[in-house]
Amino acid sequence: GNANLSAPAPLSLCSIENYIDLWEDIHFCPVQRLALADFYESAKGGERTENDDWLDNYLDYCEWRGVTCDERKNVINLILPNFGLSGKLSEKISKLEALETLDLSSNNMKGSIPSEIGSLSKLTYLRLCYNEFTGQLPSQLGDLQHIELLQLHDNRFKGIVPSIKLEKTRFNESSFIADCGVPSVFDAPLICLDCTMCCKPTRE
C-alpha cells in the first residue's frame, strides 16, 4: 500500500504508469505535476543547454521556472518565452484547468496546436508567436471565452483563423495578431476576420 510513502511521491515514480496504485492517486501523484512533466518532455525541454529545476524529483512543481500557482496549488501561469523549447505542444496542457496565462513565445516549437487547448476555460493571455507551429488552427480556440490577448504571428499556420471574440482588453491593436498580412511568402496568407493586427510573414 501507500501508507509508508510521503506525499507527493517522487516524480520519477509517478511517471511509471500503473506503478502499484500510485499513478491514479492524486495525493501522491498530482495531476498537474504530471501534465507539466508531459508538456516539458513533449516540448523537448530536456534538450535545453541550461540546467534548471524542471522535473526535479522532489521540488514542488509550483517552484519550477516559469510556473505560478494559486494557494490551492493550481497552475495559473506558464510563462516560458525564449526558453529553448523545440518540440511540440502536448494535449496534456488541458489538464492545467486553472491556467490563465500561457506564454511560449520566441521558442522553436513545431507541430500543430492541439484542439484540447480550447478547454482551458480560464485562459486570458495566450502567446504562441515566434515559433514554427504549423497546420490549421483548431476551431476550439473559439471556445476561449475570456481571452484578452492572442498572439499567433510568426508561425506557419494556414487556412482560416477561428472566430474569436476577445474580452474587453487593455492591449488594443496588439491584442489579436496573426500572419494575415499581404503580400505573404506563403501561397496564401491566413484569413483572420477578427484580428486586430495582421503581420506579413517573412520566413519561408
Coordinates of C-alpha atoms in Angstrom, one line a residue:
G1 CA 0.0 0.0 0.0
N2 CA 0.9 3.7 0.1
A3 CA 0.8 4.1 3.9
N4 CA 4.6 4.3 4.2
L5 CA 5.1 6.8 1.4
S6 CA 5.2 10.5 1.9
A7 CA 3.2 12.8 -0.4
P8 CA 3.8 13.7 -3.1
A9 CA 5.8 10.7 -4.3
P10 CA 9.0 11.3 -6.4
L11 CA 8.1 12.4 -9.9
S12 CA 10.1 9.6 -11.5
L13 CA 8.0 7.1 -9.6
C14 CA 4.7 8.8 -10.7
S15 CA 5.9 8.7 -14.3
I16 CA 5.8 4.9 -14.3
E17 CA 2.2 4.3 -15.4
N18 CA 0.4 1.7 -13.3
Y19 CA 3.3 1.5 -10.8
I20 CA 1.5 -0.2 -7.9
D21 CA -1.6 2.0 -7.3
L22 CA 0.3 5.3 -7.2
W23 CA -0.3 6.6 -10.6
E24 CA -4.0 7.4 -10.2
D25 CA -3.6 8.6 -6.6
I26 CA -3.7 12.4 -6.9
H27 CA -2.5 12.8 -3.4
F28 CA 0.8 11.1 -4.2
C29 CA 0.9 11.9 -7.9
P30 CA -0.6 15.4 -8.6
V31 CA -2.3 15.5 -12.0
Q32 CA -0.9 19.0 -12.8
R33 CA 2.7 17.9 -12.0
L34 CA 2.3 15.0 -14.4
A35 CA 0.8 17.3 -17.0
L36 CA 3.7 19.8 -16.7
A37 CA 6.2 16.9 -17.0
D38 CA 4.4 15.7 -20.1
F39 CA 4.4 19.2 -21.5
Y40 CA 8.2 19.6 -20.8
E41 CA 9.1 16.3 -22.4
S42 CA 6.9 16.8 -25.4
A43 CA 8.4 20.3 -25.9
K44 CA 11.9 18.7 -25.7
G45 CA 12.8 20.8 -22.6
G46 CA 15.4 18.2 -21.7
E47 CA 17.5 19.2 -24.7
R48 CA 18.0 22.7 -23.3
T49 CA 21.6 23.6 -22.5
E50 CA 20.6 25.5 -19.4
N51 CA 20.1 23.3 -16.3
D52 CA 17.2 24.2 -14.1
D53 CA 14.8 22.6 -11.7
W54 CA 12.2 21.3 -14.1
L55 CA 11.4 17.6 -13.5
D56 CA 13.2 17.6 -10.1
N57 CA 12.0 14.6 -8.2
Y58 CA 11.2 16.4 -5.0
L59 CA 10.9 20.1 -5.8
D60 CA 7.4 21.4 -5.6
Y61 CA 6.2 21.9 -9.2
C62 CA 4.9 25.3 -8.3
E63 CA 8.6 26.3 -7.9
W64 CA 9.6 25.2 -11.4
R65 CA 10.9 28.0 -13.5
G66 CA 8.1 29.9 -15.3
V67 CA 5.3 28.2 -13.2
T68 CA 3.0 30.1 -10.9
C69 CA 0.3 28.5 -8.8
D70 CA -2.5 29.8 -6.7
E71 CA -3.0 29.0 -3.0
R72 CA -4.6 25.7 -3.9
K73 CA -1.6 24.6 -6.0
N74 CA -3.4 25.1 -9.3
V75 CA -1.1 26.2 -12.1
I76 CA -2.4 29.6 -13.2
N77 CA 0.7 30.9 -15.2
L78 CA 3.0 29.0 -17.5
I79 CA 5.4 31.7 -18.8
L80 CA 8.4 30.3 -20.8
P81 CA 9.4 32.8 -23.6
N82 CA 12.8 32.2 -25.2
F83 CA 13.2 29.0 -23.2
G84 CA 14.9 26.9 -25.8
L85 CA 11.8 24.6 -26.4
S86 CA 11.9 22.9 -29.8
G87 CA 9.3 20.1 -29.6
K88 CA 5.5 20.0 -29.8
L89 CA 2.7 21.3 -27.5
S90 CA 1.2 18.4 -25.6
E91 CA -2.5 17.9 -25.5
K92 CA -2.0 17.3 -21.8
I93 CA -1.8 21.1 -21.4
S94 CA -5.6 20.8 -21.0
K95 CA -5.0 19.2 -17.6
L96 CA -3.9 22.6 -16.3
E97 CA -7.6 23.6 -15.9
A98 CA -7.0 26.8 -13.9
L99 CA -4.4 28.2 -16.4
E100 CA -4.8 31.9 -17.1
T101 CA -1.6 32.8 -18.9
L102 CA 0.3 30.6 -21.4
D103 CA 3.3 32.3 -23.0
L104 CA 5.5 30.1 -25.2
S105 CA 6.7 32.9 -27.5
S106 CA 10.2 33.1 -29.1
N107 CA 10.9 29.4 -28.9
N108 CA 11.3 26.9 -31.8
M109 CA 8.2 24.8 -31.2
K110 CA 6.8 22.8 -34.0
G111 CA 3.7 20.8 -35.0
S112 CA 0.1 21.7 -34.7
I113 CA -1.9 23.3 -31.8
P114 CA -3.8 20.6 -30.0
S115 CA -7.6 21.0 -30.0
E116 CA -7.6 20.4 -26.3
I117 CA -6.3 23.9 -25.7
G118 CA -9.9 25.1 -26.2
S119 CA -10.9 23.5 -22.9
L120 CA -8.7 26.0 -20.9
S121 CA -11.8 28.0 -19.9
K122 CA -10.0 30.5 -17.7
L123 CA -7.3 31.4 -20.2
T124 CA -6.9 35.1 -20.8
Y125 CA -3.5 35.5 -22.2
L126 CA -2.1 33.3 -25.0
R127 CA 1.2 34.0 -26.8
L128 CA 2.4 31.4 -29.3
C129 CA 4.2 33.8 -31.6
Y130 CA 7.7 33.5 -33.0
N131 CA 7.8 29.7 -33.2
E132 CA 7.5 27.1 -36.0
F133 CA 3.9 25.9 -35.4
T134 CA 2.2 24.6 -38.5
G135 CA -1.2 23.4 -39.8
Q136 CA -4.7 24.6 -39.3
L137 CA -5.6 26.4 -36.1
P138 CA -8.2 24.3 -34.1
S139 CA -11.7 25.6 -34.1
Q140 CA -11.7 25.0 -30.4
L141 CA -9.8 28.3 -30.0
G142 CA -13.1 29.9 -30.4
D143 CA -14.2 28.3 -27.1
L144 CA -11.9 30.5 -25.1
Q145 CA -14.5 32.8 -23.7
H146 CA -12.2 35.0 -21.5
I147 CA -9.3 35.6 -23.8
E148 CA -7.9 39.1 -23.8
L149 CA -4.7 38.7 -25.7
L150 CA -4.0 36.2 -28.5
Q151 CA -0.7 36.4 -30.5
L152 CA -0.2 33.8 -33.2
H153 CA 2.1 35.6 -35.6
D154 CA 5.5 34.4 -37.0
N155 CA 4.5 30.8 -37.3
R156 CA 3.5 28.6 -40.3
F157 CA -0.3 28.3 -39.8
K158 CA -2.5 28.0 -42.8
G159 CA -6.2 28.4 -43.6
I160 CA -8.7 30.3 -41.6
V161 CA -8.3 31.6 -38.0
P162 CA -11.4 30.6 -36.0
S163 CA -13.8 33.3 -35.0
I164 CA -12.7 34.6 -31.6
K165 CA -14.3 37.4 -29.7
L166 CA -11.9 38.9 -27.3
E167 CA -12.9 40.1 -23.9
K168 CA -12.6 43.9 -23.3
T169 CA -8.8 44.3 -23.4
R170 CA -6.1 46.7 -22.4
F171 CA -3.9 45.6 -25.2
N172 CA -5.7 47.4 -28.0
E173 CA -4.4 46.8 -31.5
S174 CA -1.8 44.2 -30.4
S175 CA -4.5 42.1 -28.7
F176 CA -5.1 39.6 -31.6
I177 CA -2.3 39.2 -34.1
A178 CA -1.8 36.6 -36.8
D179 CA 0.1 36.2 -40.1
C180 CA -2.8 37.5 -42.2
G181 CA -0.9 40.4 -43.9
V182 CA -0.2 40.7 -47.6
P183 CA 2.0 40.2 -49.5
S184 CA 2.9 36.9 -48.0
V185 CA 5.8 34.5 -48.5
F186 CA 3.2 31.7 -48.2
D187 CA 0.9 30.6 -51.1
A188 CA -1.9 32.3 -49.2
P189 CA -1.9 34.3 -46.0
L190 CA -4.1 33.3 -43.1
I191 CA -7.6 34.6 -43.2
C192 CA -8.5 36.2 -39.9
L193 CA -11.7 38.3 -39.7
D194 CA -11.3 39.1 -36.0
C195 CA -7.7 40.0 -35.9
T196 CA -6.8 43.5 -34.6
M197 CA -3.5 43.4 -36.5
C198 CA -2.1 41.4 -39.4
C199 CA 1.6 40.7 -39.8
K200 CA 3.3 39.9 -43.0
P201 CA 5.2 36.6 -42.6
T202 CA 8.7 36.8 -43.9
R203 CA 10.0 33.3 -43.3
E204 CA 9.6 30.6 -46.0

